[in-house]
Amino acid sequence: MSFEVHSLAFAYAHQPVLQGVSLALPAGHFYGILGPNGCGKTTLLDLLAGHRQPAAGVIRYRGRDLGGYARRALAAEIALVPQDFYINFPFTAQEIVMMGRYPFIPRFAAPSAEDHQRVRDVMKVTGTWPLRRAFVTELSGGERQRVVFARALAQDTRVLLLDEATSNLDIGHCLELLALTAGAVRTAGKTVIAVFQDINLAAAFCDRLVFIKAGAVVAHGETGEVLRAEVLREIFGVSARVSYNSYCDAQQVVFRKSAA
Amino acid sequence: MTVSNFKNRLQQATGLQLLLLILLLGALILASAGLGYIPLGFGDVARILAAKATGIAGFADGLDPLLPVVVWEVRLPRILTAAIVGGGLAVAGAVYQGILLNPLADPYTLGVSAGAAFGAALALLLGIDFLGVYSLPLCAFIGAAGTLATVVYLSAAAGGFSSNNLILSGIVVAAILSAGISFLKYVADEQVAVIIFWLMGSFASRTWTDVTLTLACVSLGLAVSVFFARDLNLMAMGERAAGSLGVDTRRVTLVLIVTASLVSAVCVSVSGIIGFVGLLVPHMMRALTGPDNRRLLPVSLLAGAILLLCADTTTRALLPTEIPIGVLTALIGGPFFCYVFRKRQTMRGSRR
């Protein structure tokens, strides 16, 4: 079991964002979190990452209260790829990816040969190796996002949290990185929890989906079971048709242009 | 790509850079100790220092007995204070730029200088002198520390410190204090010249006590900053990303802000307000070392020391009359910064 969440609540200055969220997220799955803008998806990720403290309720990670983990220990377990990434200082792409190894390197030590190897490997599989000497301030948005993705992979954690991590990428790079991530779930038993806007991308890569609306979980379960037209109508207020698509080898959704 | 390659190679030579800067600083200290109203050769300075350091008076045999006093008691304290203050301001500037995610921040962004100036102006106006010559620096320090506490209090939110909140609080508090200083000047009458002169900064008549005090504070500040340098690198990627990489962002922000502010408060207290060193030096050195604070902080320290020592020696020994050091650094540093800034803009334009 990766995460167990019991009656979780969170509020920003008395504005409730999440309430009564209870979820069990066993390890080794690719979870997609879907829901309308402002429904609390990103807040849920922040809580799972330990970046924010819940107002009420409990989050357990691998059987222990998340709040009981030291920051550094958590960084070796859970990596986060944020949606947008802005940096003002000209670090090279390779330096940024190496930062993913910091939780494993003592404060005043130099990176080991193993750390360098790991950085080289993830930069090669993410296609960022040719950018290694480029300044991250001079990369395009998509290139920068791939570098940040590589940094999270360099962290080599059991859990990977993606906060709309592929929304700045073109479809080619997007599919490439999601396939890479899904491969890590299948072969290395990693747990990925990803917030998506694109329902079809989520349906193609995630084996489990969690639907959130107005701070509460409306439906969750295996993709084949919860991805239904009624659920999409309830969550997003849209008319949709869900069917298995053999070309994609997954459930896919088509939408009617007008909401009615 | 070739520019990047060249820069990368240059950045790897940090050890060499540090060594060269240390040698340059040492040479400049010796050279400037020989400059002044009574010029002295390099060799004579070295002999006087050797005599002082070893306690064997024989090294200084044959020299005018006045010279060791001039070098050791008058020039050296001033030279060393200028160098240490320069280094301290540069390190504080680098830390501020890292924490506030803004390459244009400087040690005074959070109002430390305005606080120190207000404290000093108040001390000068009220004639506070219960601690003799240390009353003025102490009042300046209290003003700076009080300002810092106010700014931190104003900007503290439930989630931590956002750089925007810190900058905004700093600007507001500094604006209030500036008005306060104007008011003090207005009511000061004949004292106004003293206040204005102090505000413009000077290293004249520094003593070994100043050297010891600033050296202790700047060393401590450097040690704390270097200890958190790697966390500071991660903070450049934003609070969320830094948190997910194991940094306690709230604690690191608070510790570093307080450290950098206290270092600049001590520097301002002993020397008055010296602008541009804390802005310019980290900015320039970042082009040399890259943005990694583990390299940037020590290199900035040495470069800041060299810069302010050169500026102080210029005004002390080379110019026909001494002009306030704060004025000199702004007069030279300001246009230089404009030149570098403009050049970078045009370079960026052609690359895109």
PDB file of C-alpha atoms in Angstrom, chain A:
ATOM      1  CA  MET A   1       0.000   0.000   0.000  1.00  0.00           C
ATOM      2  CA  SER A   2       1.433   3.350  -0.983  1.00  0.00           C
ATOM      3  CA  PHE A   3      -1.042   5.871   0.362  1.00  0.00           C
ATOM      4  CA  GLU A   4      -4.058   5.534   2.641  1.00  0.00           C
ATOM      5  CA  VAL A   5      -6.077   8.709   3.029  1.00  0.00           C
ATOM      6  CA  HIS A   6      -8.777   8.986   5.684  1.00  0.00           C
ATOM      7  CA  SER A   7     -11.359  11.818   5.854  1.00  0.00           C
ATOM      8  CA  LEU A   8      -8.830  14.341   4.622  1.00  0.00           C
ATOM      9  CA  ALA A   9      -9.747  18.028   4.700  1.00  0.00           C
ATOM     10  CA  PHE A  10      -7.862  21.150   3.707  1.00  0.00           C
ATOM     11  CA  ALA A  11      -8.745  24.834   3.519  1.00  0.00           C
ATOM     12  CA  TYR A  12      -7.018  28.015   2.381  1.00  0.00           C
ATOM     13  CA  ALA A  13      -7.902  30.750   4.881  1.00  0.00           C
ATOM     14  CA  HIS A  14     -11.315  29.235   5.765  1.00  0.00           C
ATOM     15  CA  GLN A  15     -12.059  28.535   2.094  1.00  0.00           C
ATOM     16  CA  PRO A  16     -12.513  24.738   2.085  1.00  0.00           C
ATOM     17  CA  VAL A  17     -10.672  23.026  -0.769  1.00  0.00           C
ATOM     18  CA  LEU A  18     -10.868  19.353   0.146  1.00  0.00           C
ATOM     19  CA  GLN A  19     -13.304  17.703   2.510  1.00  0.00           C
ATOM     20  CA  GLY A  20     -13.901  14.127   3.591  1.00  0.00           C
ATOM     21  CA  VAL A  21     -11.483  12.644   1.070  1.00  0.00           C
ATOM     22  CA  SER A  22     -10.826   8.960   1.751  1.00  0.00           C
ATOM     23  CA  LEU A  23      -8.770   6.932  -0.692  1.00  0.00           C
ATOM     24  CA  ALA A  24      -6.665   3.802  -0.730  1.00  0.00           C
ATOM     25  CA  LEU A  25      -3.890   3.930  -3.306  1.00  0.00           C
ATOM     26  CA  PRO A  26      -2.044   0.594  -3.460  1.00  0.00           C
ATOM     27  CA  ALA A  27       1.478   0.623  -4.891  1.00  0.00           C
ATOM     28  CA  GLY A  28       2.303  -0.322  -8.467  1.00  0.00           C
ATOM     29  CA  HIS A  29      -0.449   1.549 -10.291  1.00  0.00           C
ATOM     30  CA  PHE A  30      -0.646   4.545 -12.600  1.00  0.00           C
ATOM     31  CA  TYR A  31      -3.358   6.738 -11.074  1.00  0.00           C
ATOM     32  CA  GLY A  32      -4.988   9.545 -12.995  1.00  0.00           C
ATOM     33  CA  ILE A  33      -6.683  12.345 -11.059  1.00  0.00           C
ATOM     34  CA  LEU A  34      -9.359  14.111 -13.066  1.00  0.00           C
ATOM     35  CA  GLY A  35     -11.738  16.927 -12.263  1.00  0.00           C
ATOM     36  CA  PRO A  36     -12.750  20.476 -13.171  1.00  0.00           C
ATOM     37  CA  ASN A  37     -10.420  23.448 -12.640  1.00  0.00           C
ATOM     38  CA  GLY A  38     -10.137  24.458  -9.014  1.00  0.00           C
ATOM     39  CA  CYS A  39     -11.609  21.211  -7.655  1.00  0.00           C
ATOM     40  CA  GLY A  40      -8.593  20.547  -5.414  1.00  0.00           C
ATOM     41  CA  LYS A  41      -6.499  18.186  -7.588  1.00  0.00           C
ATOM     42  CA  THR A  42      -3.234  20.079  -7.117  1.00  0.00           C
ATOM     43  CA  THR A  43      -3.928  20.556  -3.407  1.00  0.00           C
ATOM     44  CA  LEU A  44      -4.375  16.799  -3.067  1.00  0.00           C
ATOM     45  CA  LEU A  45      -0.969  16.254  -4.719  1.00  0.00           C
ATOM     46  CA  ASP A  46       0.625  18.847  -2.426  1.00  0.00           C
ATOM     47  CA  LEU A  47      -0.817  17.043   0.590  1.00  0.00           C
ATOM     48  CA  LEU A  48       0.423  13.668  -0.673  1.00  0.00           C
ATOM     49  CA  ALA A  49       3.855  15.207  -1.273  1.00  0.00           C
ATOM     50  CA  GLY A  50       3.916  16.460   2.318  1.00  0.00           C
ATOM     51  CA  HIS A  51       4.229  20.020   1.065  1.00  0.00           C
ATOM     52  CA  ARG A  52       1.071  21.077   2.900  1.00  0.00           C
ATOM     53  CA  GLN A  53      -0.350  19.862   6.178  1.00  0.00           C
ATOM     54  CA  PRO A  54      -3.947  18.591   6.244  1.00  0.00           C
ATOM     55  CA  ALA A  55      -6.445  20.585   8.313  1.00  0.00           C
ATOM     56  CA  ALA A  56      -8.109  17.320   9.346  1.00  0.00           C
ATOM     57  CA  GLY A  57      -7.773  13.637   8.571  1.00  0.00           C
ATOM     58  CA  VAL A  58      -4.797  11.353   8.115  1.00  0.00           C
ATOM     59  CA  ILE A  59      -2.475  10.479   5.256  1.00  0.00           C
ATOM     60  CA  ARG A  60      -0.475   7.310   5.717  1.00  0.00           C
ATOM     61  CA  TYR A  61       2.423   6.504   3.452  1.00  0.00           C
ATOM     62  CA  ARG A  62       3.590   2.870   3.573  1.00  0.00           C
ATOM     63  CA  GLY A  63       1.742   2.402   6.824  1.00  0.00           C
ATOM     64  CA  ARG A  64       3.205   5.425   8.624  1.00  0.00           C
ATOM     65  CA  ASP A  65       1.743   8.876   9.156  1.00  0.00           C
ATOM     66  CA  LEU A  66       3.125  11.131   6.404  1.00  0.00           C
ATOM     67  CA  GLY A  67       3.743  13.935   8.915  1.00  0.00           C
ATOM     68  CA  GLY A  68       6.142  11.638  10.785  1.00  0.00           C
ATOM     69  CA  TYR A  69       8.611  11.475   7.898  1.00  0.00           C
ATOM     70  CA  ALA A  70      11.575  13.844   7.804  1.00  0.00           C
ATOM     71  CA  ARG A  71      11.695  16.070   4.705  1.00  0.00           C
ATOM     72  CA  ARG A  72      14.853  14.487   3.456  1.00  0.00           C
ATOM     73  CA  ALA A  73      13.494  10.944   3.936  1.00  0.00           C
ATOM     74  CA  LEU A  74      10.346  11.893   2.042  1.00  0.00           C
ATOM     75  CA  ALA A  75      12.410  13.319  -0.827  1.00  0.00           C
ATOM     76  CA  ALA A  76      13.951   9.876  -1.262  1.00  0.00           C
ATOM     77  CA  GLU A  77      10.460   8.344  -1.516  1.00  0.00           C
ATOM     78  CA  ILE A  78       8.280  10.814  -3.406  1.00  0.00           C
ATOM     79  CA  ALA A  79       9.203  13.001  -6.389  1.00  0.00           C
ATOM     80  CA  LEU A  80       7.077  15.806  -7.826  1.00  0.00           C
ATOM     81  CA  VAL A  81       6.945  17.218 -11.350  1.00  0.00           C
ATOM     82  CA  PRO A  82       5.179  20.578 -11.127  1.00  0.00           C
ATOM     83  CA  GLN A  83       3.010  22.024 -13.858  1.00  0.00           C
ATOM     84  CA  ASP A  84       4.990  25.142 -14.499  1.00  0.00           C
ATOM     85  CA  PHE A  85       8.538  25.774 -13.650  1.00  0.00           C
ATOM     86  CA  TYR A  86      10.153  29.138 -13.635  1.00  0.00           C
ATOM     87  CA  ILE A  87      13.764  29.817 -12.858  1.00  0.00           C
ATOM     88  CA  ASN A  88      15.687  33.053 -12.844  1.00  0.00           C
ATOM     89  CA  PHE A  89      19.217  31.713 -12.593  1.00  0.00           C
ATOM     90  CA  PRO A  90      21.218  30.161 -15.434  1.00  0.00           C
ATOM     91  CA  PHE A  91      21.787  26.629 -14.157  1.00  0.00           C
ATOM     92  CA  THR A  92      22.642  24.130 -16.893  1.00  0.00           C
ATOM     93  CA  ALA A  93      20.146  21.367 -17.656  1.00  0.00           C
ATOM     94  CA  GLN A  94      22.566  18.822 -16.248  1.00  0.00           C
ATOM     95  CA  GLU A  95      22.886  20.756 -12.977  1.00  0.00           C
ATOM     96  CA  ILE A  96      19.088  20.808 -12.669  1.00  0.00           C
ATOM     97  CA  VAL A  97      18.837  17.047 -13.215  1.00  0.00           C
ATOM     98  CA  MET A  98      21.671  16.449 -10.736  1.00  0.00           C
ATOM     99  CA  MET A  99      19.569  18.292  -8.131  1.00  0.00           C
ATOM    100  CA  GLY A 100      17.332  15.226  -8.193  1.00  0.00           C
ATOM    101  CA  ARG A 101      20.244  13.344  -6.611  1.00  0.00           C
ATOM    102  CA  TYR A 102      20.735  15.877  -3.777  1.00  0.00           C
ATOM    103  CA  PRO A 103      18.583  13.930  -1.278  1.00  0.00           C
ATOM    104  CA  PHE A 104      21.090  11.060  -1.615  1.00  0.00           C
ATOM    105  CA  ILE A 105      24.317  13.077  -1.547  1.00  0.00           C
ATOM    106  CA  PRO A 106      25.682  14.317   1.806  1.00  0.00           C
ATOM    107  CA  ARG A 107      25.644  18.096   2.089  1.00  0.00           C
ATOM    108  CA  PHE A 108      29.281  18.767   1.370  1.00  0.00           C
ATOM    109  CA  ALA A 109      30.086  15.724  -0.762  1.00  0.00           C
ATOM    110  CA  ALA A 110      30.549  15.650  -4.526  1.00  0.00           C
ATOM    111  CA  PRO A 111      28.204  13.460  -6.599  1.00  0.00           C
ATOM    112  CA  SER A 112      29.434   9.870  -6.911  1.00  0.00           C
ATOM    113  CA  ALA A 113      30.067   8.041 -10.182  1.00  0.00           C
ATOM    114  CA  GLU A 114      26.729   6.326  -9.596  1.00  0.00           C
ATOM    115  CA  ASP A 115      24.942   9.693  -9.336  1.00  0.00           C
ATOM    116  CA  HIS A 116      26.554  10.845 -12.596  1.00  0.00           C
ATOM    117  CA  GLN A 117      25.570   7.562 -14.246  1.00  0.00           C
ATOM    118  CA  ARG A 118      21.969   7.917 -13.081  1.00  0.00           C
ATOM    119  CA  VAL A 119      21.781  11.499 -14.370  1.00  0.00           C
ATOM    120  CA  ARG A 120      23.228  10.444 -17.724  1.00  0.00           C
ATOM    121  CA  ASP A 121      20.758   7.565 -17.998  1.00  0.00           C
ATOM    122  CA  VAL A 122      17.618   9.580 -17.252  1.00  0.00           C
ATOM    123  CA  MET A 123      18.750  12.426 -19.506  1.00  0.00           C
ATOM    124  CA  LYS A 124      19.225   9.935 -22.327  1.00  0.00           C
ATOM    125  CA  VAL A 125      15.830   8.262 -21.945  1.00  0.00           C
ATOM    126  CA  THR A 126      14.064  11.626 -21.658  1.00  0.00           C
ATOM    127  CA  GLY A 127      15.892  12.986 -24.697  1.00  0.00           C
ATOM    128  CA  THR A 128      17.453  15.824 -22.707  1.00  0.00           C
ATOM    129  CA  TRP A 129      21.074  14.652 -22.971  1.00  0.00           C
ATOM    130  CA  PRO A 130      21.766  16.912 -26.005  1.00  0.00           C
ATOM    131  CA  LEU A 131      20.584  19.865 -23.875  1.00  0.00           C
ATOM    132  CA  ARG A 132      22.857  19.047 -20.931  1.00  0.00           C
ATOM    133  CA  ARG A 133      25.143  22.065 -21.287  1.00  0.00           C
ATOM    134  CA  ALA A 134      22.385  24.510 -22.227  1.00  0.00           C
ATOM    135  CA  PHE A 135      21.241  27.070 -19.684  1.00  0.00           C
ATOM    136  CA  VAL A 136      17.822  26.218 -18.392  1.00  0.00           C
ATOM    137  CA  THR A 137      16.850  29.908 -18.613  1.00  0.00           C
ATOM    138  CA  GLU A 138      17.331  29.720 -22.380  1.00  0.00           C
ATOM    139  CA  LEU A 139      15.363  26.532 -23.044  1.00  0.00           C
ATOM    140  CA  SER A 140      11.876  26.499 -24.527  1.00  0.00           C
ATOM    141  CA  GLY A 141       8.961  25.707 -22.213  1.00  0.00           C
ATOM    142  CA  GLY A 142       8.738  22.134 -23.498  1.00  0.00           C
ATOM    143  CA  GLU A 143      12.485  21.505 -23.183  1.00  0.00           C
ATOM    144  CA  ARG A 144      12.472  22.891 -19.661  1.00  0.00           C
ATOM    145  CA  GLN A 145       9.568  20.653 -18.703  1.00  0.00           C
ATOM    146  CA  ARG A 146      11.433  17.575 -19.969  1.00  0.00           C
ATOM    147  CA  VAL A 147      14.469  18.600 -17.917  1.00  0.00           C
ATOM    148  CA  VAL A 148      12.295  18.844 -14.793  1.00  0.00           C
ATOM    149  CA  PHE A 149      10.793  15.462 -15.623  1.00  0.00           C
ATOM    150  CA  ALA A 150      14.316  14.058 -15.893  1.00  0.00           C
ATOM    151  CA  ARG A 151      15.153  15.574 -12.498  1.00  0.00           C
ATOM    152  CA  ALA A 152      12.212  13.771 -10.889  1.00  0.00           C
ATOM    153  CA  LEU A 153      13.278  10.489 -12.543  1.00  0.00           C
ATOM    154  CA  ALA A 154      16.838  11.036 -11.288  1.00  0.00           C
ATOM    155  CA  GLN A 155      15.384  11.138  -7.786  1.00  0.00           C
ATOM    156  CA  ASP A 156      14.561   7.440  -8.366  1.00  0.00           C
ATOM    157  CA  THR A 157      11.676   7.363  -5.910  1.00  0.00           C
ATOM    158  CA  ARG A 158       8.974   4.736  -5.347  1.00  0.00           C
ATOM    159  CA  VAL A 159       6.311   7.369  -5.965  1.00  0.00           C
ATOM    160  CA  LEU A 160       6.134   9.938  -8.747  1.00  0.00           C
ATOM    161  CA  LEU A 161       3.583  12.767  -8.559  1.00  0.00           C
ATOM    162  CA  LEU A 162       2.823  14.543 -11.838  1.00  0.00           C
ATOM    163  CA  ASP A 163       0.932  17.837 -11.686  1.00  0.00           C
ATOM    164  CA  GLU A 164      -0.167  18.284 -15.284  1.00  0.00           C
ATOM    165  CA  ALA A 165       3.455  17.556 -16.036  1.00  0.00           C
ATOM    166  CA  THR A 166       2.939  17.026 -19.752  1.00  0.00           C
ATOM    167  CA  SER A 167       0.590  19.925 -20.462  1.00  0.00           C
ATOM    168  CA  ASN A 168       3.360  22.071 -21.986  1.00  0.00           C
ATOM    169  CA  LEU A 169       4.686  19.321 -24.219  1.00  0.00           C
ATOM    170  CA  ASP A 170       3.898  18.570 -27.834  1.00  0.00           C
ATOM    171  CA  ILE A 171       2.047  15.280 -28.405  1.00  0.00           C
ATOM    172  CA  GLY A 172       5.204  13.422 -29.442  1.00  0.00           C
ATOM    173  CA  HIS A 173       7.161  14.224 -26.279  1.00  0.00           C
ATOM    174  CA  CYS A 174       4.027  13.860 -24.206  1.00  0.00           C
ATOM    175  CA  LEU A 175       3.416  10.264 -25.371  1.00  0.00           C
ATOM    176  CA  GLU A 176       7.096   9.456 -25.040  1.00  0.00           C
ATOM    177  CA  LEU A 177       7.318  10.588 -21.396  1.00  0.00           C
ATOM    178  CA  LEU A 178       4.006   9.016 -20.373  1.00  0.00           C
ATOM    179  CA  ALA A 179       5.002   5.713 -22.007  1.00  0.00           C
ATOM    180  CA  LEU A 180       8.294   5.888 -20.129  1.00  0.00           C
ATOM    181  CA  THR A 181       6.435   6.517 -16.879  1.00  0.00           C
ATOM    182  CA  ALA A 182       3.916   3.732 -17.524  1.00  0.00           C
ATOM    183  CA  GLY A 183       6.849   1.416 -18.286  1.00  0.00           C
ATOM    184  CA  ALA A 184       8.385   2.210 -14.886  1.00  0.00           C
ATOM    185  CA  VAL A 185       5.062   1.326 -13.247  1.00  0.00           C
ATOM    186  CA  ARG A 186       4.894  -2.018 -15.076  1.00  0.00           C
ATOM    187  CA  THR A 187       8.504  -3.123 -14.797  1.00  0.00           C
ATOM    188  CA  ALA A 188       9.785  -1.470 -11.606  1.00  0.00           C
ATOM    189  CA  GLY A 189       6.530  -1.432  -9.649  1.00  0.00           C
ATOM    190  CA  LYS A 190       6.565   2.345  -9.225  1.00  0.00           C
ATOM    191  CA  THR A 191       3.469   4.232  -8.165  1.00  0.00           C
ATOM    192  CA  VAL A 192       2.511   7.234 -10.284  1.00  0.00           C
ATOM    193  CA  ILE A 193      -0.199   9.691  -9.298  1.00  0.00           C
ATOM    194  CA  ALA A 194      -0.858  12.165 -12.069  1.00  0.00           C
ATOM    195  CA  VAL A 195      -3.217  15.106 -12.445  1.00  0.00           C
ATOM    196  CA  PHE A 196      -4.514  15.351 -15.999  1.00  0.00           C
ATOM    197  CA  GLN A 197      -6.637  17.778 -17.985  1.00  0.00           C
ATOM    198  CA  ASP A 198      -6.755  15.532 -21.056  1.00  0.00           C
ATOM    199  CA  ILE A 199      -9.163  12.684 -20.246  1.00  0.00           C
ATOM    200  CA  ASN A 200      -8.092  10.600 -23.231  1.00  0.00           C
ATOM    201  CA  LEU A 201      -4.420  10.742 -22.246  1.00  0.00           C
ATOM    202  CA  ALA A 202      -5.365   9.657 -18.745  1.00  0.00           C
ATOM    203  CA  ALA A 203      -7.549   6.860 -20.123  1.00  0.00           C
ATOM    204  CA  ALA A 204      -4.742   5.652 -22.382  1.00  0.00           C
ATOM    205  CA  PHE A 205      -2.029   5.473 -19.683  1.00  0.00           C
ATOM    206  CA  CYS A 206      -3.689   5.152 -16.265  1.00  0.00           C
ATOM    207  CA  ASP A 207      -4.998   1.869 -14.976  1.00  0.00           C
ATOM    208  CA  ARG A 208      -6.939   3.598 -12.205  1.00  0.00           C
ATOM    209  CA  LEU A 209      -8.795   6.901 -12.193  1.00  0.00           C
ATOM    210  CA  VAL A 210      -9.897   9.201  -9.370  1.00  0.00           C
ATOM    211  CA  PHE A 211     -12.603  11.762 -10.166  1.00  0.00           C
ATOM    212  CA  ILE A 212     -12.778  14.812  -7.921  1.00  0.00           C
ATOM    213  CA  LYS A 213     -15.423  17.500  -7.874  1.00  0.00           C
ATOM    214  CA  ALA A 214     -15.647  20.430  -5.457  1.00  0.00           C
ATOM    215  CA  GLY A 215     -13.112  18.957  -3.056  1.00  0.00           C
ATOM    216  CA  ALA A 216     -14.663  15.496  -2.780  1.00  0.00           C
ATOM    217  CA  VAL A 217     -13.967  12.170  -4.502  1.00  0.00           C
ATOM    218  CA  VAL A 218     -16.930  11.321  -6.728  1.00  0.00           C
ATOM    219  CA  ALA A 219     -15.686   8.093  -8.266  1.00  0.00           C
ATOM    220  CA  HIS A 220     -12.536   6.015  -8.251  1.00  0.00           C
ATOM    221  CA  GLY A 221     -11.528   2.608  -9.444  1.00  0.00           C
ATOM    222  CA  GLU A 222     -10.215   0.782 -12.496  1.00  0.00           C
ATOM    223  CA  THR A 223     -10.240   2.873 -15.619  1.00  0.00           C
ATOM    224  CA  GLY A 224     -12.501   0.427 -17.496  1.00  0.00           C
ATOM    225  CA  GLU A 225     -15.104   0.641 -14.756  1.00  0.00           C
ATOM    226  CA  VAL A 226     -15.196   4.304 -13.710  1.00  0.00           C
ATOM    227  CA  LEU A 227     -14.667   5.996 -17.050  1.00  0.00           C
ATOM    228  CA  ARG A 228     -18.338   6.203 -18.014  1.00  0.00           C
ATOM    229  CA  ALA A 229     -20.479   8.802 -19.746  1.00  0.00           C
ATOM    230  CA  GLU A 230     -22.603   9.349 -16.589  1.00  0.00           C
ATOM    231  CA  VAL A 231     -19.514  10.090 -14.503  1.00  0.00           C
ATOM    232  CA  LEU A 232     -18.206  12.578 -17.062  1.00  0.00           C
ATOM    233  CA  ARG A 233     -21.592  14.282 -17.167  1.00  0.00           C
ATOM    234  CA  GLU A 234     -21.712  14.529 -13.387  1.00  0.00           C
ATOM    235  CA  ILE A 235     -18.147  15.803 -13.037  1.00  0.00           C
ATOM    236  CA  PHE A 236     -17.744  18.095 -16.037  1.00  0.00           C
ATOM    237  CA  GLY A 237     -21.343  18.593 -17.197  1.00  0.00           C
ATOM    238  CA  VAL A 238     -20.522  17.362 -20.709  1.00  0.00           C
ATOM    239  CA  SER A 239     -22.071  14.848 -23.045  1.00  0.00           C
ATOM    240  CA  ALA A 240     -19.615  12.134 -23.981  1.00  0.00           C
ATOM    241  CA  ARG A 241     -19.435   8.669 -25.448  1.00  0.00           C
ATOM    242  CA  VAL A 242     -16.912   6.219 -24.027  1.00  0.00           C
ATOM    243  CA  SER A 243     -15.778   3.179 -25.980  1.00  0.00           C
ATOM    244  CA  TYR A 244     -12.844   0.843 -26.367  1.00  0.00           C
ATOM    245  CA  ASN A 245     -10.563   2.044 -29.142  1.00  0.00           C
ATOM    246  CA  SER A 246      -8.477  -0.743 -30.650  1.00  0.00           C
ATOM    247  CA  TYR A 247      -6.022   1.632 -32.361  1.00  0.00           C
ATOM    248  CA  CYS A 248      -5.195   3.205 -28.999  1.00  0.00           C
ATOM    249  CA  ASP A 249      -5.752  -0.086 -27.143  1.00  0.00           C
ATOM    250  CA  ALA A 250      -7.633   1.755 -24.380  1.00  0.00           C
ATOM    251  CA  GLN A 251     -10.964   3.304 -23.502  1.00  0.00           C
ATOM    252  CA  GLN A 252     -11.350   6.625 -25.278  1.00  0.00           C
ATOM    253  CA  VAL A 253     -13.884   9.410 -25.073  1.00  0.00           C
ATOM    254  CA  VAL A 254     -15.494  11.561 -27.737  1.00  0.00           C
ATOM    255  CA  PHE A 255     -17.439  14.668 -26.741  1.00  0.00           C
ATOM    256  CA  ARG A 256     -20.497  16.350 -28.164  1.00  0.00           C
ATOM    257  CA  LYS A 257     -19.675  19.967 -29.079  1.00  0.00           C
ATOM    258  CA  SER A 258     -22.490  21.534 -27.080  1.00  0.00           C
ATOM    259  CA  ALA A 259     -22.830  20.598 -23.433  1.00  0.00           C
ATOM    260  CA  ALA A 260     -26.521  19.621 -23.696  1.00  0.00           C
TER     261      ALA A 260
END
